[in-house]
Amino acid sequence: MTVLPVAGNVLEALLGLVIISDFCLLGAERSRLCIRLVALQGVILGFMPVFAAGDGMTPWLAVAVAVFFVVKGGMLPLLLWHTYKKLHPRAPGASYLGNTASVLLGLAAFAFSLWLNSRLGIAANPLFSHIFPTAFATIFSGLLLITSRRMALAQIFGYLVMENGIYLLGAPMAQESAVWLEFSILMDILVAAFVMGIALTHINRAFDSTDVECFASLRD
Amino acid sequence: MEPHSLYLFCAVLALLVGGAFCSLIAGRAAAATASCACVAAGAVGLCLSLYLLLSGATLRVSFPLPLPLGECLFCVDRLSSVFLPPVFLLALIGGALLPGRLKSLAAEAAETGARLAVGRHCFFFCFLIAGMVMTLTAADAVLFLISWEIMSLMPFFLISPLDRDANERFAVWVYLTAAHLGVLPLLLLFAGMGAEAGGTDFALFATRGAWSHPCLYFMLALVGFGLKAGLVPLHVWMPEAHSSAPGHVAVLLSGAMLNVGLYGILRVLLLAGPPEAWWAYALMGAGVLSGVTGILLGLVQSDLKRTLAYSSAENMGIICLALGGALLACSIGSSAAALLLAGVFLHIWNHSLFKSLLFLAANAVKEHTHTMLIQRLGGLHKRIPFTGGCFALGSAAIAGIPPLNGFMSELLLYTGFAVGSKAAGNTETVLLFWGAFFVLGAIAGMALFAFTQAYGLAFLGAPRSAQSCQAREPETLFKAAMLLLALLCLCAGFAGPLLLKALSPFLVWFASGLGIPTAVCAEGMEAAATVLAWYAALGAALLALFVLVSLARGRAVGKNGFAEGVTWSCGYCRPTARMQYTGGAFARTFAMLLHPLARTRTVTPKVQGLFPGREKAIMTSPDWPTELWSSLLFRPVTAVAEAAKNLQTGLVNLYILYIFIALVAALTWALGWA
């Protein structure tokens, strides 16, 4: 499988956009902005298999891509938006580390991903080496978001971003079987987002807070 | 192998397992159901195992049960049939006592508001016996380990049926920890042997000529099985568990389960091929440490049942010492090996008899006095003469007083060591044999001292507390059980030649397994038979003398009458119970002389002024091997575990961070330095 020159440039640009959106998410404090950024990432990633598959595009793959596009770019952000609107008070997604430190750690994660990529050697699929640093940096950004954010909603952003990274890692293998695997993961994430959204609403109603530090008092 | 033996063996297992499950659903009849099952299984099993021992037949039975590894294969060979009779006898006694004991426990539970789950207790009791029988007959390493686990786990549920206090809970947890740690070396042992032999069948192990790591296997067996046998310093669970367990359980734990540990060591000795020279030294060293430390710690205890538990460690030490001596004699081709082996197996039987008797008598005392502290007892013999008599007989047997059975087996050991020293070619071996001889003598002397203390202070003199005055004789069945064991202790002393004759084919078989030629073994047997015949004759003379003296005393008392007075008045005008010897005072000299092993701590108050107030001198005797384990192993592990608890903050963020760090570290290691 080879990447067309024009498609290759677009792919580079899209990967760049993903990385920038990662940094923006790490630096963002307001939940509304975060939801928009997650939606943007979803839209970009929705296009990804089209560029990755190149001439191996099949009708089934096209349908799967359309589903990804709708779910990642539309349904999940809408779900988050719905949950966000129900939360009272609408808490800002404050970070334990501070915004600057979060972005710097994101940069370090990107550098680490580049180093990992250099250590991996030459992959059988050259597209893999292209996508790997961005995909890994996105996974790390998701983990960073989960780890560093105080509010439960911000942690859901983290889970979604991490899933985006995993999805991106699978994009070079955009054949039907791999897509079905991705598809099943996506469905899991969708259900998880639903459950988390509902749980969060109920927690907010019961405890008047979605601060995860308060959850610690529930441990045995 | 006759089919009826096979059916009987299956029936024994079916009775025990079936009895266990039936008692779970039997409701109020649970105790009766379990009791019937245990008594029936005990009686049938006892007859079967004695028949197999005398006939020399081997029973091999395979059940078509799907085990994850290995095969469900049982084999009652000669070694198993030597260890099975005490288990079945004590199962019979324990089973017969079960309803009465549970009734008494239920009455106590009703008084204290505790909860007693009778059905479950009976279930675990039946499975404890089944576990021991299965362990002694398992012919496959995996089945052996499963049986071992069943046997090891059951006392955890049985030791503290009423969950009385923190001490009992501590005993239970110490037992569970020790039992689980003890399985680890056994897992390694059988995994290693299985991997080398290419299977888990013991028959495969036995046919394999040379092992690549026989010394490692021996050490693993000594540690793993030694823990179950209660060898010092691996005995940590024993004083706690034996002193907390109710009578019918303590009888099985002390009289039968310790033997299973010894069985394991002997089985591995047979499977691991020709023994190496240093195995004898290791066994003798372990025996000396266990024997001397065990009886010394027993001597300085203030709890009667703990004294009995430590004396078990002492007896296991004696057996280990003699086994080491037998291996040493085997290496020089001396007939002393046969003498020592005969002593070992007879002592295993004898220990089961007198230790069970002592535990039963101690439990009979505890039932009404609710204490086992020697400083609270005293004067029991007048109140409960039957129990007192049984305890006295058991004490005399364990202390090695002729004509009882304890000295019968010890005499064989003394003779064995003496014969071995004569046959030894070099000075070191001569010294080793004589050293063992004198250590055995010292242990026996201390045992005599310890049991004089235990019996004398608890049963003689005047009651030291109101609790002691509440002592009453147990129910008839309990008395019958004690009488049976007491008679067996007495008869076994005289029946030495008969017992040796019954054991002879087995001993020749076992000795040949260790590489002793049959002719040498026969020579040793002959010597043993002569010694035992003399012992029986001497015993008969002693008994006759005892009867004559008693009759003469009876006549003298009848003629002259007798005056009643306070015991041990010692010239005091108004003696009180507080003037009697206490346990601490009695044992003080020994404790001081052997301080490095007894480690007694005394806190003496400073008496000041002309009219000092009331002061207390406190003498404690902590179990130093347990403290050593605690400081070397348990406290560091607890500290690490406590520190690890800090990782659990309850913050999801941190948990994810751990995953994050682990991921980065794994990737860095895999791609950066691998």
Tab-separated table of C-alpha atoms in Angstrom, chain B residues 230-232 235 238 286-301 306-315 317 443 446 450 597 623-625:
chain	number	residue	atom	x	y	z
B	230	GLY	CA	6.514	-28.626	63.823
B	231	LEU	CA	10.305	-28.736	63.824
B	232	VAL	CA	11.926	-25.735	65.543
B	235	HIS	CA	7.018	-24.607	64.624
B	238	MET	CA	1.962	-25.137	66.570
B	286	ALA	CA	17.411	-30.145	62.969
B	287	GLY	CA	16.523	-32.838	65.489
B	288	VAL	CA	18.854	-31.496	68.189
B	289	LEU	CA	17.652	-27.917	67.710
B	290	SER	CA	14.016	-28.954	67.734
B	291	GLY	CA	14.351	-31.388	70.610
B	292	VAL	CA	16.318	-29.167	72.969
B	293	THR	CA	14.597	-25.876	72.157
B	294	GLY	CA	11.165	-27.493	72.060
B	295	ILE	CA	11.363	-28.995	75.522
B	296	LEU	CA	13.053	-25.923	76.996
B	297	LEU	CA	10.345	-23.654	75.675
B	298	GLY	CA	7.767	-26.154	76.908
B	299	LEU	CA	9.346	-26.061	80.317
B	300	VAL	CA	8.975	-22.319	80.744
B	301	GLN	CA	5.365	-22.053	79.539
B	306	ARG	CA	1.272	-24.811	75.141
B	307	THR	CA	3.636	-27.032	77.141
B	308	LEU	CA	2.094	-30.025	75.383
B	309	ALA	CA	2.479	-28.320	71.989
B	310	TYR	CA	6.154	-27.571	72.596
B	311	SER	CA	6.679	-31.112	73.735
B	312	SER	CA	5.388	-32.191	70.306
B	313	ALA	CA	8.206	-30.141	68.745
B	314	GLU	CA	10.580	-31.944	71.110
B	315	ASN	CA	9.301	-35.376	70.091
B	317	GLY	CA	13.041	-33.427	67.105
B	443	ILE	CA	16.120	-34.062	76.187
B	446	MET	CA	14.248	-32.113	80.566
B	450	ALA	CA	8.761	-30.447	82.294
B	597	LEU	CA	17.782	-21.253	74.173
B	623	ASP	CA	8.975	-17.924	71.751
B	624	TRP	CA	12.288	-16.626	70.415
B	625	PRO	CA	12.175	-18.516	67.079
